[in-house]
Coordinates of C-alpha atoms in Angstrom, one line a residue:
M1341 CA 0.3 0.0 -0.1
R1342 CA 3.2 2.4 0.6
A1343 CA 3.4 3.8 -3.5
L1344 CA 0.5 4.5 -3.5
L1345 CA -0.4 6.2 0.0
H1346 CA 2.8 8.0 -1.1
A1347 CA 1.9 9.1 -5.1
A1348 CA -2.3 9.9 -4.0
S1349 CA -0.5 12.6 -0.8
L1350 CA 2.2 13.8 -3.6
D1351 CA -1.1 14.7 -5.3
N1352 CA -3.0 15.4 -2.5
M1353 CA 0.0 18.0 -0.4
V1354 CA 0.7 19.7 -4.2
G1355 CA -2.6 19.9 -5.7
S1356 CA -3.5 22.0 -2.1
V1357 CA -0.2 24.0 -2.3
L1358 CA 0.5 24.4 -6.1
G1359 CA -2.3 23.9 -7.3
L1360 CA -1.9 21.9 -10.2
E1361 CA -3.6 18.6 -11.1
H1362 CA -2.4 15.8 -13.4
H1363 CA -5.1 16.5 -15.6
D1364 CA -4.3 20.4 -15.9
H1365 CA -0.8 19.2 -18.3
H1366 CA 1.4 19.6 -15.0
G1367 CA 1.4 16.2 -14.5
G1368 CA 5.6 16.2 -15.8
V1369 CA 6.5 18.7 -13.2
I1370 CA 4.4 16.1 -10.3
S1371 CA 6.4 13.2 -11.5
D1372 CA 9.1 15.7 -10.1
M1373 CA 8.2 16.4 -7.6
G1374 CA 7.9 13.0 -6.5
D1375 CA 11.3 12.5 -8.3
M1376 CA 13.0 15.1 -5.7
V1377 CA 10.4 14.4 -2.8
R1378 CA 12.5 10.7 -3.0
E1379 CA 15.7 11.6 -2.9
G1380 CA 14.6 14.2 0.2
Y1381 CA 13.8 10.5 2.1
E1382 CA 16.6 9.0 1.4
L1383 CA 19.2 11.4 1.7
V1384 CA 17.2 12.0 5.0
G1385 CA 18.2 8.0 6.4
K1386 CA 21.4 8.4 4.6
F1387 CA 24.9 7.9 7.4
N1388 CA 26.8 10.5 7.1
L1389 CA 30.1 10.3 9.3
G1390 CA 30.6 14.8 8.0
D1391 CA 27.2 15.6 10.7
Y1392 CA 28.7 14.7 13.7
Y1393 CA 31.5 16.9 14.0
S1394 CA 31.4 20.8 14.0
T1395 CA 31.7 22.1 9.9
T1396 CA 33.4 25.4 11.3
Q1397 CA 35.7 23.4 13.2
Y1398 CA 36.7 20.3 10.9
Q1399 CA 35.7 21.7 7.6
C1400 CA 38.0 19.3 5.2
L1401 CA 37.6 15.9 7.5
W1402 CA 34.2 16.8 7.1
G1403 CA 34.5 15.9 2.8
L1404 CA 36.1 13.1 4.2
L1405 CA 34.2 11.8 6.0
D1406 CA 31.6 12.1 3.4
F1407 CA 31.9 8.5 2.3
H1408 CA 28.0 8.7 -0.3
G1409 CA 28.1 12.2 -1.9
V1410 CA 25.5 13.3 0.3
G1411 CA 26.4 16.4 0.8
P1412 CA 26.9 17.3 -3.0
R1413 CA 23.4 15.5 -3.5
C1414 CA 22.2 17.7 -1.4
Q1415 CA 23.2 20.8 -2.7
R1416 CA 21.9 19.4 -6.8
L1417 CA 19.0 18.5 -5.1
A1418 CA 18.5 22.0 -3.6
A1419 CA 19.5 23.4 -6.6
R1420 CA 16.8 22.0 -9.0
V1421 CA 14.6 22.3 -5.5
R1422 CA 15.0 26.7 -6.3
E1423 CA 14.5 25.7 -10.1
Q1424 CA 11.6 23.6 -9.6
F1425 CA 9.1 26.0 -6.8
G1426 CA 10.4 29.3 -9.2
R1427 CA 8.9 28.4 -13.3
V1428 CA 6.8 27.1 -10.6
M1429 CA 6.3 30.8 -9.3
E1430 CA 7.3 33.1 -12.7
E1431 CA 4.5 30.7 -14.7
R1432 CA 2.2 31.7 -11.0
R1433 CA 2.9 35.4 -11.5
K1434 CA 1.3 35.4 -15.0
V1435 CA -2.3 34.2 -14.5
S1436 CA -4.9 37.3 -13.8
D1437 CA -7.0 35.5 -11.3
L1438 CA -4.8 35.6 -8.1
H1439 CA -6.7 36.2 -6.1
K1440 CA -9.2 34.0 -6.7
R1441 CA -7.1 30.8 -5.7
D1442 CA -7.1 29.1 -3.0
D1443 CA -3.7 26.8 -2.8
L1444 CA -1.8 27.9 -0.7
L1445 CA 1.9 29.5 -3.6
S1446 CA -1.9 31.9 -5.4
Y1447 CA -2.0 32.8 -1.6
M1448 CA 1.2 33.6 -0.8
L1449 CA 1.3 35.8 -3.8
S1450 CA -1.4 38.3 -3.6
M1451 CA -0.5 38.9 0.1
P1452 CA 0.2 42.6 -0.4
Q1453 CA 3.3 43.6 -0.7
E1454 CA 4.2 45.0 2.8
E1455 CA 3.9 41.3 3.2
R1456 CA 6.0 39.5 1.1
I1457 CA 8.0 37.2 1.8
E1458 CA 11.2 37.2 -0.5
D1459 CA 11.5 33.8 -2.7
S1460 CA 14.0 32.8 -1.1
D1461 CA 11.2 32.3 1.4
V1462 CA 8.4 31.3 -0.4
I1463 CA 10.6 27.9 -1.7
A1464 CA 11.2 26.8 1.7
V1465 CA 7.9 27.1 2.8
L1466 CA 6.7 25.6 -0.5
W1467 CA 8.9 22.7 -0.7
E1468 CA 8.4 21.9 3.8
M1469 CA 5.2 21.8 3.1
I1470 CA 5.0 19.6 -0.1
F1471 CA 8.4 16.9 1.6
R1472 CA 6.8 16.4 4.7
G1473 CA 2.7 16.4 4.5
T1474 CA 3.7 13.5 1.1
D1475 CA 5.2 11.7 4.4
V1476 CA 3.5 12.2 6.8
V1477 CA -0.9 11.3 5.6
A1478 CA 0.9 8.8 3.7
I1479 CA 3.0 6.8 6.9
L1480 CA -0.5 7.7 9.2
L1481 CA -2.6 5.8 7.1
E1482 CA -0.4 3.0 6.9
W1483 CA -0.5 2.3 10.2
A1484 CA -3.7 2.5 11.3
M1485 CA -4.8 0.4 8.1
A1486 CA -2.2 -2.3 9.8
R1487 CA -5.0 -2.0 12.5
M1488 CA -7.4 -2.6 10.2
V1489 CA -6.4 -6.0 9.6
L1490 CA -4.5 -6.6 12.4
H1491 CA -8.1 -5.7 14.6
P1492 CA -10.7 -7.1 12.2
D1493 CA -13.9 -6.5 15.5
I1494 CA -12.0 -1.9 14.9
Q1495 CA -12.5 -2.2 11.7
S1496 CA -16.5 -3.1 11.4
K1497 CA -16.8 -1.1 14.5
V1498 CA -15.6 2.2 12.2
Q1499 CA -17.5 0.4 9.2
E1500 CA -20.7 0.6 11.1
E1501 CA -20.5 4.5 12.5
L1502 CA -19.9 5.0 8.8
D1503 CA -22.8 3.2 7.5
R1504 CA -25.2 5.5 10.8
A1505 CA -23.5 8.6 10.1
V1506 CA -23.0 8.6 6.3
G1507 CA -25.1 5.8 4.5
H1508 CA -25.0 4.0 0.9
R1509 CA -23.3 8.5 -0.1
P1510 CA -19.5 8.9 -0.9
M1511 CA -17.8 10.3 2.7
T1512 CA -16.9 13.9 2.5
D1513 CA -14.9 16.1 4.9
S1514 CA -19.1 17.8 5.8
D1515 CA -19.3 14.2 7.1
I1516 CA -15.5 14.5 9.7
P1517 CA -17.4 16.1 13.5
N1518 CA -19.9 13.1 13.2
L1519 CA -17.2 10.2 12.9
R1520 CA -16.3 10.1 16.9
F1521 CA -14.6 6.6 16.6
L1522 CA -13.1 6.2 13.9
H1523 CA -11.2 10.2 15.5
C1524 CA -9.6 7.4 18.1
V1525 CA -9.0 5.3 15.6
I1526 CA -6.4 8.0 14.0
K1527 CA -5.7 8.9 17.5
E1528 CA -4.8 6.3 18.9
T1529 CA -2.6 5.3 15.9
L1530 CA -0.9 8.3 16.2
R1531 CA -0.1 7.8 20.3
M1532 CA 1.0 4.6 18.8
H1533 CA 3.4 5.0 16.2
P1534 CA 3.7 9.1 16.0
P1535 CA 5.3 10.1 12.9
G1536 CA 8.2 12.5 14.5
P1537 CA 9.3 10.7 17.1
L1538 CA 11.4 13.1 18.4
L1539 CA 9.8 16.7 17.5
S1540 CA 11.1 18.9 16.4
W1541 CA 11.0 21.5 19.3
A1542 CA 15.1 21.1 19.7
R1543 CA 16.8 23.3 23.0
L1544 CA 20.5 24.7 24.1
A1545 CA 21.8 23.5 26.6
V1546 CA 23.9 27.4 27.8
H1547 CA 25.4 25.8 30.5
D1548 CA 24.4 23.1 32.7
T1549 CA 21.6 22.6 33.9
Y1550 CA 19.5 19.5 36.1
V1551 CA 16.0 18.1 35.4
G1552 CA 14.8 16.0 37.2
K1553 CA 18.1 14.8 39.1
H1554 CA 19.7 14.4 35.8
L1555 CA 22.0 16.2 34.4
V1556 CA 22.5 18.4 31.2
P1557 CA 25.8 19.2 30.3
A1558 CA 26.0 23.3 27.6
G1559 CA 27.2 22.4 24.3
T1560 CA 22.9 19.2 25.1
T1561 CA 20.8 19.4 22.3
A1562 CA 17.3 18.3 24.1
M1563 CA 14.5 17.3 22.2
V1564 CA 10.5 15.7 23.2
N1565 CA 11.2 12.1 22.7
M1566 CA 6.9 12.4 22.2
W1567 CA 7.2 8.2 21.2
A1568 CA 8.7 7.5 24.7
I1569 CA 5.3 10.4 26.5
S1570 CA 3.1 8.1 24.3
H1571 CA 4.9 4.9 25.7
D1572 CA 5.2 5.9 29.4
E1573 CA 2.1 3.5 32.2
T1574 CA 2.8 6.9 34.4
I1575 CA 0.7 8.3 31.6
W1576 CA -1.7 6.1 29.5
G1577 CA -3.7 2.4 31.1
D1578 CA -1.9 -0.2 28.7
P1579 CA 1.0 2.3 26.7
W1580 CA 1.1 -1.2 24.6
V1581 CA -2.2 -2.4 23.5
F1582 CA -4.3 -0.8 20.3
R1583 CA -7.6 0.8 22.3
P1584 CA -8.5 3.8 20.8
E1585 CA -12.1 3.5 23.3
R1586 CA -9.1 5.7 25.6
F1587 CA -9.8 8.2 23.9
M1588 CA -14.0 8.2 24.0
E1589 CA -12.8 7.6 27.8
E1590 CA -11.0 11.7 27.4
D1591 CA -11.0 13.2 24.4
I1592 CA -7.6 14.4 24.3
N1593 CA -6.4 17.3 22.2
V1594 CA -3.7 15.9 19.4
L1595 CA -3.1 19.4 17.6
G1596 CA -0.5 21.1 20.5
S1597 CA -2.7 21.6 23.1
D1598 CA -1.6 18.1 25.4
L1599 CA 1.5 17.0 25.6
R1600 CA 0.5 13.4 26.7
L1601 CA -0.1 13.5 22.5
A1602 CA 1.5 16.3 20.7
P1603 CA 2.5 14.0 17.3
F1604 CA 2.8 17.5 15.3
G1605 CA 4.7 20.1 18.3
S1606 CA 3.4 22.0 20.2
G1607 CA 4.0 26.3 20.4
R1608 CA 5.5 28.8 18.1
R1609 CA 7.3 25.2 16.7
V1610 CA 4.2 23.3 15.9
C1611 CA 3.8 21.7 12.9
P1612 CA 1.9 24.4 10.5
G1613 CA -0.8 21.4 7.8
R1614 CA -1.3 19.8 10.9
I1615 CA -4.8 20.1 10.6
M1616 CA -4.9 20.0 6.7
G1617 CA -3.2 16.5 7.3
L1618 CA -4.8 16.0 10.4
S1619 CA -8.2 16.0 8.1
T1620 CA -6.7 14.2 5.2
A1621 CA -6.1 11.2 7.0
Y1622 CA -10.1 11.4 8.4
L1623 CA -10.6 11.9 5.0
W1624 CA -9.0 9.1 3.3
F1625 CA -9.3 6.2 6.3
G1626 CA -13.2 7.3 6.4
R1627 CA -13.5 6.0 2.0
M1628 CA -10.7 2.7 2.6
L1629 CA -13.4 1.6 4.4
Q1630 CA -16.5 3.0 3.8
E1631 CA -15.9 0.5 0.3
Y1632 CA -13.8 -2.6 1.1
K1633 CA -12.8 -5.0 4.0
W1634 CA -9.8 -5.2 4.1
A1635 CA -7.6 -8.1 5.1
A1636 CA -3.9 -8.6 5.7
A1637 CA -2.4 -10.3 2.2
Q1638 CA 1.2 -11.0 4.4
P1639 CA 2.0 -11.3 7.8
V1640 CA 2.1 -7.8 9.0
K1641 CA 5.1 -6.9 10.8
L1642 CA 5.2 -3.7 13.1
T1643 CA 8.8 -3.5 13.8
E1644 CA 9.1 0.1 12.7
C1645 CA 11.7 2.2 11.1
L1646 CA 13.2 5.7 11.3
R1647 CA 13.8 7.6 8.8
L1648 CA 12.0 10.7 7.9
S1649 CA 9.2 9.8 9.5
M1650 CA 8.9 6.4 12.2
E1651 CA 7.9 3.9 9.3
M1652 CA 6.4 0.4 9.5
K1653 CA 9.8 -1.4 7.9
K1654 CA 7.8 -4.7 6.1
P1655 CA 5.6 -2.4 3.9
L1656 CA 2.1 -3.0 4.6
V1657 CA 0.2 -5.8 1.4
C1658 CA -3.6 -5.5 2.4
H1659 CA -6.8 -7.1 0.5
A1660 CA -9.7 -5.0 -1.3
V1661 CA -12.5 -7.0 -1.2
P1662 CA -15.6 -3.6 -2.2
R1663 CA -18.3 -4.3 1.0
S1664 CA -21.4 -4.2 -1.1
K1665 CA -19.7 -7.8 -2.1
T1666 CA -19.2 -8.7 1.3
G1667 CA -23.2 -8.2 1.8

């Protein structure tokens, strides 16, 4: 399922962020975006010994330690991103109805002059949205579907809720608030398998300090371990059990206001695309379960592998049977 979910997520993100669609003859651009995203994923997961040395103190040594050529590949990717996104921006500036379009790029280009940011910053924002957004939605849904084939009783419960709240018509965004148990399943998936186990809001200790009884030496970079928090038995009852009902008992906000489960971060460093990503996950997950009954085509292994995000080490392979044929 991974390849299909990534392709669908990329199309969705490119459409929302850049306003490009395959049927608008932009298939080549979207394909190039996919190549760049995949290259970025591979580079993030590459081990590079040079990363463990300061580039200011060991600049000449850094290149020698880059056995896999990560540095030059990153430079080539950055140049390609600037060129491709710059071309899309120049074409968009020629559009007469810029203010009427609902994609992020058009919004940023139509802002008042005094509020606009440099093109290089626009490109950075657009690339970050597509690069991270594509990955997170696809990985979250793969974990959620893995849980559904492992827990057919929970899958049936979600489908029963969909039948009651939506009926035979296709689920839409407006149905999402009425699907409480579906929300719980996605939240429980985020708890057990947070896509970003180490949150990006890091802090640097400027002097020796103590956190509880632990010494944190000056120069230490401290990060929030969301994976550890979401599996802490002092916070969660039966943390290793997949039990969506826990969120029926207590409704926990996952958008950053409750640090027991903040998979998208919190505060000023919170993920800017969290609402769009979560809404997409709710809708696609609901649509997939509304239309099909899912079963494992190969043994499901929940072994985790950290690359850009925490993904399944062995990709999920499923059988999808139309529910109309299952009665």
